[in-house]
PDB file of C-alpha atoms in Angstrom:
ATOM      1  CA  MET A   1       0.000   0.000   0.000  1.00  0.00           C
ATOM      2  CA  SER A   2       1.411   3.403  -0.978  1.00  0.00           C
ATOM      3  CA  SER A   3       2.408   5.793   1.778  1.00  0.00           C
ATOM      4  CA  ALA A   4       2.337   9.576   1.919  1.00  0.00           C
ATOM      5  CA  ILE A   5       3.233  12.502   4.136  1.00  0.00           C
ATOM      6  CA  ILE A   6       0.831  15.427   4.018  1.00  0.00           C
ATOM      7  CA  VAL A   7       2.160  18.837   5.069  1.00  0.00           C
ATOM      8  CA  ILE A   8      -0.358  21.041   6.888  1.00  0.00           C
ATOM      9  CA  PRO A   9       0.702  24.717   7.167  1.00  0.00           C
ATOM     10  CA  CYS A  10      -0.760  26.298  10.303  1.00  0.00           C
ATOM     11  CA  PHE A  11      -0.908  29.914  11.409  1.00  0.00           C
ATOM     12  CA  ASN A  12      -3.215  30.747  14.329  1.00  0.00           C
ATOM     13  CA  GLU A  13      -5.464  27.769  13.618  1.00  0.00           C
ATOM     14  CA  GLU A  14      -6.551  27.246  17.240  1.00  0.00           C
ATOM     15  CA  LYS A  15     -10.234  27.754  16.479  1.00  0.00           C
ATOM     16  CA  ARG A  16     -10.349  26.042  13.072  1.00  0.00           C
ATOM     17  CA  LEU A  17      -8.137  22.970  13.398  1.00  0.00           C
ATOM     18  CA  GLU A  18     -10.330  19.846  13.269  1.00  0.00           C
ATOM     19  CA  VAL A  19      -8.189  17.654  15.516  1.00  0.00           C
ATOM     20  CA  LEU A  20     -10.804  14.889  15.691  1.00  0.00           C
ATOM     21  CA  GLN A  21     -10.938  14.609  11.887  1.00  0.00           C
ATOM     22  CA  PHE A  22      -7.176  14.138  11.700  1.00  0.00           C
ATOM     23  CA  ARG A  23      -7.235  11.483  14.428  1.00  0.00           C
ATOM     24  CA  LYS A  24     -10.078   9.570  12.770  1.00  0.00           C
ATOM     25  CA  PHE A  25      -8.313   9.571   9.409  1.00  0.00           C
ATOM     26  CA  ALA A  26      -5.016   8.437  10.969  1.00  0.00           C
ATOM     27  CA  LEU A  27      -6.719   5.442  12.595  1.00  0.00           C
ATOM     28  CA  VAL A  28      -8.208   4.289   9.285  1.00  0.00           C
ATOM     29  CA  HIS A  29      -5.115   5.110   7.174  1.00  0.00           C
ATOM     30  CA  PRO A  30      -1.973   4.343   9.216  1.00  0.00           C
ATOM     31  CA  GLU A  31       0.067   4.325   5.983  1.00  0.00           C
ATOM     32  CA  HIS A  32      -0.283   8.113   5.767  1.00  0.00           C
ATOM     33  CA  GLN A  33       1.342  10.650   8.071  1.00  0.00           C
ATOM     34  CA  PHE A  34       0.871  14.348   8.713  1.00  0.00           C
ATOM     35  CA  LEU A  35       3.540  16.978   9.192  1.00  0.00           C
ATOM     36  CA  PHE A  36       2.097  20.142  10.725  1.00  0.00           C
ATOM     37  CA  VAL A  37       4.158  23.285  10.175  1.00  0.00           C
ATOM     38  CA  ASN A  38       3.475  25.851  12.886  1.00  0.00           C
ATOM     39  CA  ASP A  39       4.218  29.129  11.123  1.00  0.00           C
ATOM     40  CA  GLY A  40       5.034  31.218  14.194  1.00  0.00           C
ATOM     41  CA  SER A  41       1.482  31.155  15.563  1.00  0.00           C
ATOM     42  CA  SER A  42       0.677  33.535  18.427  1.00  0.00           C
ATOM     43  CA  ASP A  43      -2.322  31.597  19.786  1.00  0.00           C
ATOM     44  CA  ARG A  44      -2.511  28.038  21.204  1.00  0.00           C
ATOM     45  CA  THR A  45      -1.843  26.342  17.862  1.00  0.00           C
ATOM     46  CA  ALA A  46       1.623  25.148  18.936  1.00  0.00           C
ATOM     47  CA  LEU A  47       0.256  23.494  22.092  1.00  0.00           C
ATOM     48  CA  ILE A  48      -2.553  21.781  20.190  1.00  0.00           C
ATOM     49  CA  LEU A  49      -0.122  20.396  17.612  1.00  0.00           C
ATOM     50  CA  ASP A  50       2.324  19.178  20.249  1.00  0.00           C
ATOM     51  CA  ASP A  51      -0.517  17.379  22.062  1.00  0.00           C
ATOM     52  CA  LEU A  52      -1.599  15.775  18.782  1.00  0.00           C
ATOM     53  CA  LYS A  53       1.938  14.519  18.138  1.00  0.00           C
ATOM     54  CA  ALA A  54       2.318  13.234  21.691  1.00  0.00           C
ATOM     55  CA  ALA A  55      -0.917  11.232  21.379  1.00  0.00           C
ATOM     56  CA  ALA A  56       0.098   9.504  18.102  1.00  0.00           C
ATOM     57  CA  PRO A  57       3.746  10.166  17.140  1.00  0.00           C
ATOM     58  CA  GLU A  58       3.595   7.475  14.463  1.00  0.00           C
ATOM     59  CA  SER A  59       0.969   9.510  12.586  1.00  0.00           C
ATOM     60  CA  PHE A  60       1.717  13.130  13.459  1.00  0.00           C
ATOM     61  CA  ASP A  61       4.835  15.273  13.500  1.00  0.00           C
ATOM     62  CA  VAL A  62       5.316  19.012  14.049  1.00  0.00           C
ATOM     63  CA  LEU A  63       7.788  21.503  12.631  1.00  0.00           C
ATOM     64  CA  HIS A  64       7.851  24.786  14.546  1.00  0.00           C
ATOM     65  CA  LEU A  65       9.033  27.929  12.743  1.00  0.00           C
ATOM     66  CA  SER A  66      10.332  30.549  15.160  1.00  0.00           C
ATOM     67  CA  ARG A  67       8.515  33.386  13.424  1.00  0.00           C
ATOM     68  CA  ASN A  68       5.690  33.826  10.940  1.00  0.00           C
ATOM     69  CA  GLN A  69       7.080  33.505   7.406  1.00  0.00           C
ATOM     70  CA  GLY A  70       3.917  33.094   5.349  1.00  0.00           C
ATOM     71  CA  LYS A  71       2.169  30.075   3.889  1.00  0.00           C
ATOM     72  CA  ALA A  72       4.567  29.698   0.953  1.00  0.00           C
ATOM     73  CA  GLU A  73       7.622  29.304   3.156  1.00  0.00           C
ATOM     74  CA  ALA A  74       5.764  27.129   5.672  1.00  0.00           C
ATOM     75  CA  VAL A  75       4.768  24.756   2.874  1.00  0.00           C
ATOM     76  CA  ARG A  76       8.281  24.813   1.424  1.00  0.00           C
ATOM     77  CA  GLN A  77       9.937  23.990   4.740  1.00  0.00           C
ATOM     78  CA  GLY A  78       7.490  21.165   5.342  1.00  0.00           C
ATOM     79  CA  MET A  79       7.849  19.759   1.838  1.00  0.00           C
ATOM     80  CA  LEU A  80      11.648  19.782   2.065  1.00  0.00           C
ATOM     81  CA  ARG A  81      11.394  17.474   5.076  1.00  0.00           C
ATOM     82  CA  ALA A  82       8.574  15.361   3.628  1.00  0.00           C
ATOM     83  CA  LEU A  83      10.339  14.788   0.302  1.00  0.00           C
ATOM     84  CA  GLU A  84      13.330  13.306   2.143  1.00  0.00           C
ATOM     85  CA  ALA A  85      11.207  10.809   4.079  1.00  0.00           C
ATOM     86  CA  ASP A  86      10.879   7.118   3.255  1.00  0.00           C
ATOM     87  CA  VAL A  87       7.448   7.375   1.632  1.00  0.00           C
ATOM     88  CA  ASP A  88       6.055   7.183  -1.889  1.00  0.00           C
ATOM     89  CA  TYR A  89       4.382  10.579  -2.044  1.00  0.00           C
ATOM     90  CA  ALA A  90       4.433  13.959  -0.313  1.00  0.00           C
ATOM     91  CA  GLY A  91       1.956  16.788  -0.578  1.00  0.00           C
ATOM     92  CA  TYR A  92       0.220  19.626   1.201  1.00  0.00           C
ATOM     93  CA  TRP A  93      -3.329  20.289   2.340  1.00  0.00           C
ATOM     94  CA  ASP A  94      -5.120  23.302   3.795  1.00  0.00           C
ATOM     95  CA  ALA A  95      -5.475  23.170   7.583  1.00  0.00           C
ATOM     96  CA  ASP A  96      -9.163  24.129   7.451  1.00  0.00           C
ATOM     97  CA  LEU A  97      -9.941  20.912   5.531  1.00  0.00           C
ATOM     98  CA  ALA A  98     -11.852  22.736   2.819  1.00  0.00           C
ATOM     99  CA  THR A  99     -10.810  19.638   0.879  1.00  0.00           C
ATOM    100  CA  PRO A 100     -11.810  16.667   3.092  1.00  0.00           C
ATOM    101  CA  LEU A 101      -9.092  14.274   4.207  1.00  0.00           C
ATOM    102  CA  ASP A 102     -11.083  11.429   2.641  1.00  0.00           C
ATOM    103  CA  MET A 103      -9.834  12.660  -0.749  1.00  0.00           C
ATOM    104  CA  ILE A 104      -6.207  11.742   0.051  1.00  0.00           C
ATOM    105  CA  PRO A 105      -6.610   8.057  -0.969  1.00  0.00           C
ATOM    106  CA  GLU A 106      -8.020   9.177  -4.338  1.00  0.00           C
ATOM    107  CA  PHE A 107      -4.907  11.308  -4.905  1.00  0.00           C
ATOM    108  CA  THR A 108      -2.572   8.422  -4.026  1.00  0.00           C
ATOM    109  CA  GLN A 109      -4.614   6.024  -6.168  1.00  0.00           C
ATOM    110  CA  GLN A 110      -4.208   8.310  -9.174  1.00  0.00           C
ATOM    111  CA  LEU A 111      -0.434   8.296  -8.780  1.00  0.00           C
ATOM    112  CA  ASP A 112      -0.451   4.530  -8.194  1.00  0.00           C
ATOM    113  CA  GLN A 113      -2.358   3.881 -11.410  1.00  0.00           C
ATOM    114  CA  ALA A 114      -0.323   6.241 -13.588  1.00  0.00           C
ATOM    115  CA  PRO A 115       3.452   5.901 -12.984  1.00  0.00           C
ATOM    116  CA  HIS A 116       4.156   8.650 -15.524  1.00  0.00           C
ATOM    117  CA  LEU A 117       2.413  11.232 -13.336  1.00  0.00           C
ATOM    118  CA  SER A 118       4.523  13.459 -11.109  1.00  0.00           C
ATOM    119  CA  LEU A 119       1.826  15.604  -9.509  1.00  0.00           C
ATOM    120  CA  VAL A 120      -1.899  15.428  -8.777  1.00  0.00           C
ATOM    121  CA  ILE A 121      -3.699  18.667  -7.942  1.00  0.00           C
ATOM    122  CA  GLY A 122      -7.256  19.152  -6.807  1.00  0.00           C
ATOM    123  CA  ALA A 123      -9.674  21.012  -9.075  1.00  0.00           C
ATOM    124  CA  ARG A 124     -12.765  22.725  -7.687  1.00  0.00           C
ATOM    125  CA  ILE A 125     -15.198  22.155 -10.537  1.00  0.00           C
ATOM    126  CA  LYS A 126     -18.908  22.455  -9.820  1.00  0.00           C
ATOM    127  CA  LEU A 127     -20.444  19.495 -11.604  1.00  0.00           C
ATOM    128  CA  LEU A 128     -23.658  17.571 -11.084  1.00  0.00           C
ATOM    129  CA  GLY A 129     -23.161  15.002  -8.357  1.00  0.00           C
ATOM    130  CA  ARG A 130     -20.403  16.996  -6.662  1.00  0.00           C
ATOM    131  CA  LYS A 131     -20.620  19.368  -3.708  1.00  0.00           C
ATOM    132  CA  ILE A 132     -18.471  22.419  -4.415  1.00  0.00           C
ATOM    133  CA  GLU A 133     -19.475  25.404  -2.293  1.00  0.00           C
ATOM    134  CA  ARG A 134     -17.694  28.689  -3.044  1.00  0.00           C
ATOM    135  CA  GLN A 135     -18.648  32.297  -2.478  1.00  0.00           C
ATOM    136  CA  LYS A 136     -19.777  33.753  -5.814  1.00  0.00           C
ATOM    137  CA  LEU A 137     -17.383  36.715  -5.713  1.00  0.00           C
ATOM    138  CA  ARG A 138     -14.367  34.564  -4.914  1.00  0.00           C
ATOM    139  CA  HIS A 139     -15.416  32.035  -7.552  1.00  0.00           C
ATOM    140  CA  TYR A 140     -15.632  34.613 -10.360  1.00  0.00           C
ATOM    141  CA  LEU A 141     -12.444  36.409  -9.295  1.00  0.00           C
ATOM    142  CA  GLY A 142     -10.802  32.991  -9.137  1.00  0.00           C
ATOM    143  CA  ARG A 143     -11.888  32.117 -12.658  1.00  0.00           C
ATOM    144  CA  VAL A 144     -10.450  35.380 -14.025  1.00  0.00           C
ATOM    145  CA  PHE A 145      -7.166  34.731 -12.226  1.00  0.00           C
ATOM    146  CA  ALA A 146      -7.072  31.073 -13.316  1.00  0.00           C
ATOM    147  CA  THR A 147      -7.434  32.130 -16.948  1.00  0.00           C
ATOM    148  CA  ALA A 148      -4.566  34.603 -16.551  1.00  0.00           C
ATOM    149  CA  ALA A 149      -2.368  31.996 -14.845  1.00  0.00           C
ATOM    150  CA  SER A 150      -3.111  29.433 -17.537  1.00  0.00           C
ATOM    151  CA  THR A 151      -2.163  31.963 -20.223  1.00  0.00           C
ATOM    152  CA  VAL A 152       1.105  32.933 -18.533  1.00  0.00           C
ATOM    153  CA  LEU A 153       2.092  29.302 -17.935  1.00  0.00           C
ATOM    154  CA  GLN A 154       0.899  28.248 -21.405  1.00  0.00           C
ATOM    155  CA  LEU A 155      -0.749  25.325 -19.655  1.00  0.00           C
ATOM    156  CA  PRO A 156      -4.443  24.336 -19.816  1.00  0.00           C
ATOM    157  CA  VAL A 157      -4.744  24.193 -16.018  1.00  0.00           C
ATOM    158  CA  TYR A 158      -8.179  24.871 -14.518  1.00  0.00           C
ATOM    159  CA  ASP A 159      -7.407  25.472 -10.840  1.00  0.00           C
ATOM    160  CA  THR A 160      -3.867  26.340  -9.718  1.00  0.00           C
ATOM    161  CA  GLN A 161      -4.954  27.580  -6.294  1.00  0.00           C
ATOM    162  CA  CYS A 162      -6.695  24.579  -4.763  1.00  0.00           C
ATOM    163  CA  GLY A 163      -4.856  23.816  -1.517  1.00  0.00           C
ATOM    164  CA  ALA A 164      -4.655  20.062  -2.096  1.00  0.00           C
ATOM    165  CA  LYS A 165      -1.641  18.739  -4.017  1.00  0.00           C
ATOM    166  CA  LEU A 166       0.307  15.469  -3.968  1.00  0.00           C
ATOM    167  CA  PHE A 167       3.771  14.935  -5.482  1.00  0.00           C
ATOM    168  CA  ARG A 168       5.669  11.776  -6.347  1.00  0.00           C
ATOM    169  CA  ILE A 169       9.022  11.607  -4.559  1.00  0.00           C
ATOM    170  CA  SER A 170      11.593  12.505  -7.225  1.00  0.00           C
ATOM    171  CA  ALA A 171      14.685  14.629  -7.806  1.00  0.00           C
ATOM    172  CA  GLN A 172      12.725  17.016  -9.990  1.00  0.00           C
ATOM    173  CA  ASN A 173      10.044  17.604  -7.368  1.00  0.00           C
ATOM    174  CA  LYS A 174      12.653  18.126  -4.658  1.00  0.00           C
ATOM    175  CA  THR A 175      14.234  20.816  -6.816  1.00  0.00           C
ATOM    176  CA  LEU A 176      10.929  22.684  -7.064  1.00  0.00           C
ATOM    177  CA  PHE A 177      11.178  23.451  -3.330  1.00  0.00           C
ATOM    178  CA  SER A 178      14.947  23.999  -3.158  1.00  0.00           C
ATOM    179  CA  THR A 179      14.870  27.812  -2.893  1.00  0.00           C
ATOM    180  CA  ARG A 180      12.492  30.315  -1.307  1.00  0.00           C
ATOM    181  CA  PHE A 181       9.527  31.405  -3.393  1.00  0.00           C
ATOM    182  CA  LEU A 182       9.412  34.917  -4.773  1.00  0.00           C
ATOM    183  CA  THR A 183       5.657  35.047  -4.171  1.00  0.00           C
ATOM    184  CA  ASN A 184       3.468  34.223  -1.200  1.00  0.00           C
ATOM    185  CA  TRP A 185      -0.152  34.363  -2.376  1.00  0.00           C
ATOM    186  CA  ILE A 186       0.311  32.360  -5.585  1.00  0.00           C
ATOM    187  CA  PHE A 187       3.313  30.143  -4.889  1.00  0.00           C
ATOM    188  CA  ASP A 188       1.302  27.289  -6.457  1.00  0.00           C
ATOM    189  CA  VAL A 189       1.630  29.053  -9.811  1.00  0.00           C
ATOM    190  CA  GLU A 190       5.309  29.655  -9.120  1.00  0.00           C
ATOM    191  CA  LEU A 191       5.778  25.915  -8.564  1.00  0.00           C
ATOM    192  CA  LEU A 192       4.397  25.212 -12.025  1.00  0.00           C
ATOM    193  CA  ALA A 193       6.545  28.000 -13.489  1.00  0.00           C
ATOM    194  CA  ARG A 194       9.615  26.387 -11.920  1.00  0.00           C
ATOM    195  CA  ALA A 195       8.618  23.085 -13.477  1.00  0.00           C
ATOM    196  CA  ARG A 196       8.272  24.863 -16.824  1.00  0.00           C
ATOM    197  CA  GLN A 197      11.846  26.111 -16.418  1.00  0.00           C
ATOM    198  CA  LEU A 198      13.078  22.571 -15.796  1.00  0.00           C
ATOM    199  CA  GLU A 199      11.359  21.539 -19.041  1.00  0.00           C
ATOM    200  CA  LYS A 200      13.265  24.265 -20.839  1.00  0.00           C
ATOM    201  CA  PHE A 201      16.721  23.605 -19.414  1.00  0.00           C
ATOM    202  CA  TYR A 202      16.585  19.826 -18.823  1.00  0.00           C
ATOM    203  CA  HIS A 203      15.300  16.915 -20.897  1.00  0.00           C
ATOM    204  CA  CYS A 204      12.189  15.924 -18.953  1.00  0.00           C
ATOM    205  CA  ASP A 205       8.544  15.262 -19.712  1.00  0.00           C
ATOM    206  CA  SER A 206       6.160  18.188 -20.117  1.00  0.00           C
ATOM    207  CA  LEU A 207       3.655  19.256 -17.482  1.00  0.00           C
ATOM    208  CA  GLU A 208       0.869  18.327 -19.873  1.00  0.00           C
ATOM    209  CA  ALA A 209       2.057  14.719 -19.592  1.00  0.00           C
ATOM    210  CA  THR A 210       2.963  14.581 -15.881  1.00  0.00           C
ATOM    211  CA  VAL A 211       0.366  16.697 -14.047  1.00  0.00           C
ATOM    212  CA  TYR A 212      -3.204  15.513 -13.453  1.00  0.00           C
ATOM    213  CA  GLU A 213      -6.079  17.653 -12.207  1.00  0.00           C
ATOM    214  CA  LEU A 214      -8.456  15.605 -10.063  1.00  0.00           C
ATOM    215  CA  PRO A 215     -11.997  17.067  -9.827  1.00  0.00           C
ATOM    216  CA  LEU A 216     -12.919  17.135  -6.152  1.00  0.00           C
ATOM    217  CA  LYS A 217     -16.109  15.483  -4.972  1.00  0.00           C
ATOM    218  CA  CYS A 218     -16.467  17.938  -2.112  1.00  0.00           C
ATOM    219  CA  TRP A 219     -15.021  21.355  -1.263  1.00  0.00           C
ATOM    220  CA  GLN A 220     -16.351  24.278   0.729  1.00  0.00           C
ATOM    221  CA  ASP A 221     -15.312  27.763   1.804  1.00  0.00           C
ATOM    222  CA  ILE A 222     -14.499  27.672   5.503  1.00  0.00           C
ATOM    223  CA  ALA A 223     -15.218  30.688   7.698  1.00  0.00           C
ATOM    224  CA  GLY A 224     -12.084  32.526   8.799  1.00  0.00           C
ATOM    225  CA  SER A 225     -10.143  32.229   5.554  1.00  0.00           C
ATOM    226  CA  LYS A 226      -7.121  34.543   5.450  1.00  0.00           C
ATOM    227  CA  VAL A 227      -7.600  35.186   1.717  1.00  0.00           C
ATOM    228  CA  LYS A 228      -9.643  38.309   0.994  1.00  0.00           C
ATOM    229  CA  PRO A 229     -11.059  39.612  -2.328  1.00  0.00           C
ATOM    230  CA  HIS A 230      -8.472  42.425  -2.550  1.00  0.00           C
ATOM    231  CA  ASP A 231      -5.724  39.802  -2.408  1.00  0.00           C
ATOM    232  CA  PHE A 232      -6.656  38.856  -5.978  1.00  0.00           C
ATOM    233  CA  LEU A 233      -5.291  42.231  -7.105  1.00  0.00           C
ATOM    234  CA  LYS A 234      -2.038  41.492  -5.303  1.00  0.00           C
ATOM    235  CA  ALA A 235      -1.984  38.107  -7.003  1.00  0.00           C
ATOM    236  CA  PHE A 236      -1.936  39.684 -10.470  1.00  0.00           C
ATOM    237  CA  PHE A 237       1.191  41.671  -9.583  1.00  0.00           C
ATOM    238  CA  GLU A 238       2.782  38.452  -8.341  1.00  0.00           C
ATOM    239  CA  LEU A 239       1.790  36.773 -11.609  1.00  0.00           C
ATOM    240  CA  CYS A 240       3.747  39.440 -13.493  1.00  0.00           C
ATOM    241  CA  SER A 241       6.741  38.715 -11.260  1.00  0.00           C
ATOM    242  CA  ILE A 242       6.490  34.998 -12.046  1.00  0.00           C
ATOM    243  CA  TYR A 243       6.496  35.653 -15.769  1.00  0.00           C
ATOM    244  CA  TRP A 244       9.477  37.999 -15.556  1.00  0.00           C
ATOM    245  CA  ASN A 245      11.593  35.716 -13.344  1.00  0.00           C
ATOM    246  CA  TYR A 246      10.741  32.316 -14.828  1.00  0.00           C
ATOM    247  CA  LEU A 247       8.971  32.416 -18.168  1.00  0.00           C
ATOM    248  CA  ARG A 248      10.213  35.293 -20.335  1.00  0.00           C
ATOM    249  CA  PRO A 249      12.090  33.987 -23.396  1.00  0.00           C
ATOM    250  CA  SER A 250      15.376  35.766 -22.586  1.00  0.00           C
ATOM    251  CA  ILE A 251      16.109  33.743 -19.428  1.00  0.00           C
ATOM    252  CA  ARG A 252      19.368  31.812 -19.863  1.00  0.00           C
ATOM    253  CA  LYS A 253      19.549  29.610 -16.744  1.00  0.00           C
ATOM    254  CA  PRO A 254      17.081  27.810 -14.418  1.00  0.00           C
ATOM    255  CA  PHE A 255      16.174  29.053 -10.947  1.00  0.00           C
ATOM    256  CA  ALA A 256      18.211  26.253  -9.315  1.00  0.00           C
ATOM    257  CA  PRO A 257      20.198  23.191 -10.388  1.00  0.00           C
ATOM    258  CA  LEU A 258      18.689  19.763  -9.866  1.00  0.00           C
ATOM    259  CA  SER A 259      19.728  18.687  -6.382  1.00  0.00           C
ATOM    260  CA  VAL A 260      19.821  14.951  -7.143  1.00  0.00           C
ATOM    261  CA  GLN A 261      20.787  13.254 -10.406  1.00  0.00           C
ATOM    262  CA  THR A 262      21.057   9.542  -9.739  1.00  0.00           C
ATOM    263  CA  GLY A 263      19.403   6.395 -11.063  1.00  0.00           C
ATOM    264  CA  SER A 264      16.029   6.851 -12.735  1.00  0.00           C
ATOM    265  CA  ASP A 265      15.945  10.456 -11.481  1.00  0.00           C
ATOM    266  CA  LYS A 266      18.877  11.508 -13.644  1.00  0.00           C
ATOM    267  CA  ILE A 267      17.907  14.296 -16.013  1.00  0.00           C
ATOM    268  CA  ARG A 268      20.384  15.433 -18.663  1.00  0.00           C
ATOM    269  CA  LYS A 269      20.964  19.140 -19.029  1.00  0.00           C
ATOM    270  CA  ALA A 270      19.724  20.493 -22.330  1.00  0.00           C
ATOM    271  CA  ALA A 271      22.342  21.711 -24.776  1.00  0.00           C
TER     272      ALA A 271
END
């Protein structure tokens, strides 16, 4: 049975963290583990996470950051540790469980069934038979941004910003997290832009062939979200930064060298 570590970035989640849901899932799926990254919280989040780890250290671990560094860096720090663990997959999930934990096995199953896939990302698509609950304003702003992101990346991706993603353990995926992100609100787009750079400078499969968007069966806006409508404006400025630093034609070298080049992970540098 495939195993995975799921990184959960946490900043002042005392009132929203569904501890019971995590414990229930861990009992049913002992093959999966959770790594909570406490991003310098000022409430009781750290104590709650330490208690959770103490109760079931085989299922839960905690990484404490000394100060608040933002979700992008919290995810990056957690993923760096998770990608070095002895598991098949590593990913990240929003702490509010807008995407239910029950979806994790569907993500791992997709990677199990398709060895060519490197990444599975959740897609919040409102279809008949699915329960996708989003505020109308955020939905329409999100669709405008998603179209812009897809255009910049030159990738037919529907939903870059869903907080549920699962990566296969590989040298290429480790490299994606090797340096700090330039952006904070849309680091998910920056991840894909970094992967686009690796396509350009190394002989590796395209994102169209290695990334799969999995339509979620259930997703809902959770009260207390730290993302506000005006943040979408900030996101467009960050999108311009991503294009300039990763995707403009005049770039002559990738953002970082591949950190591991051994065995099946070896990727030859393009001439």
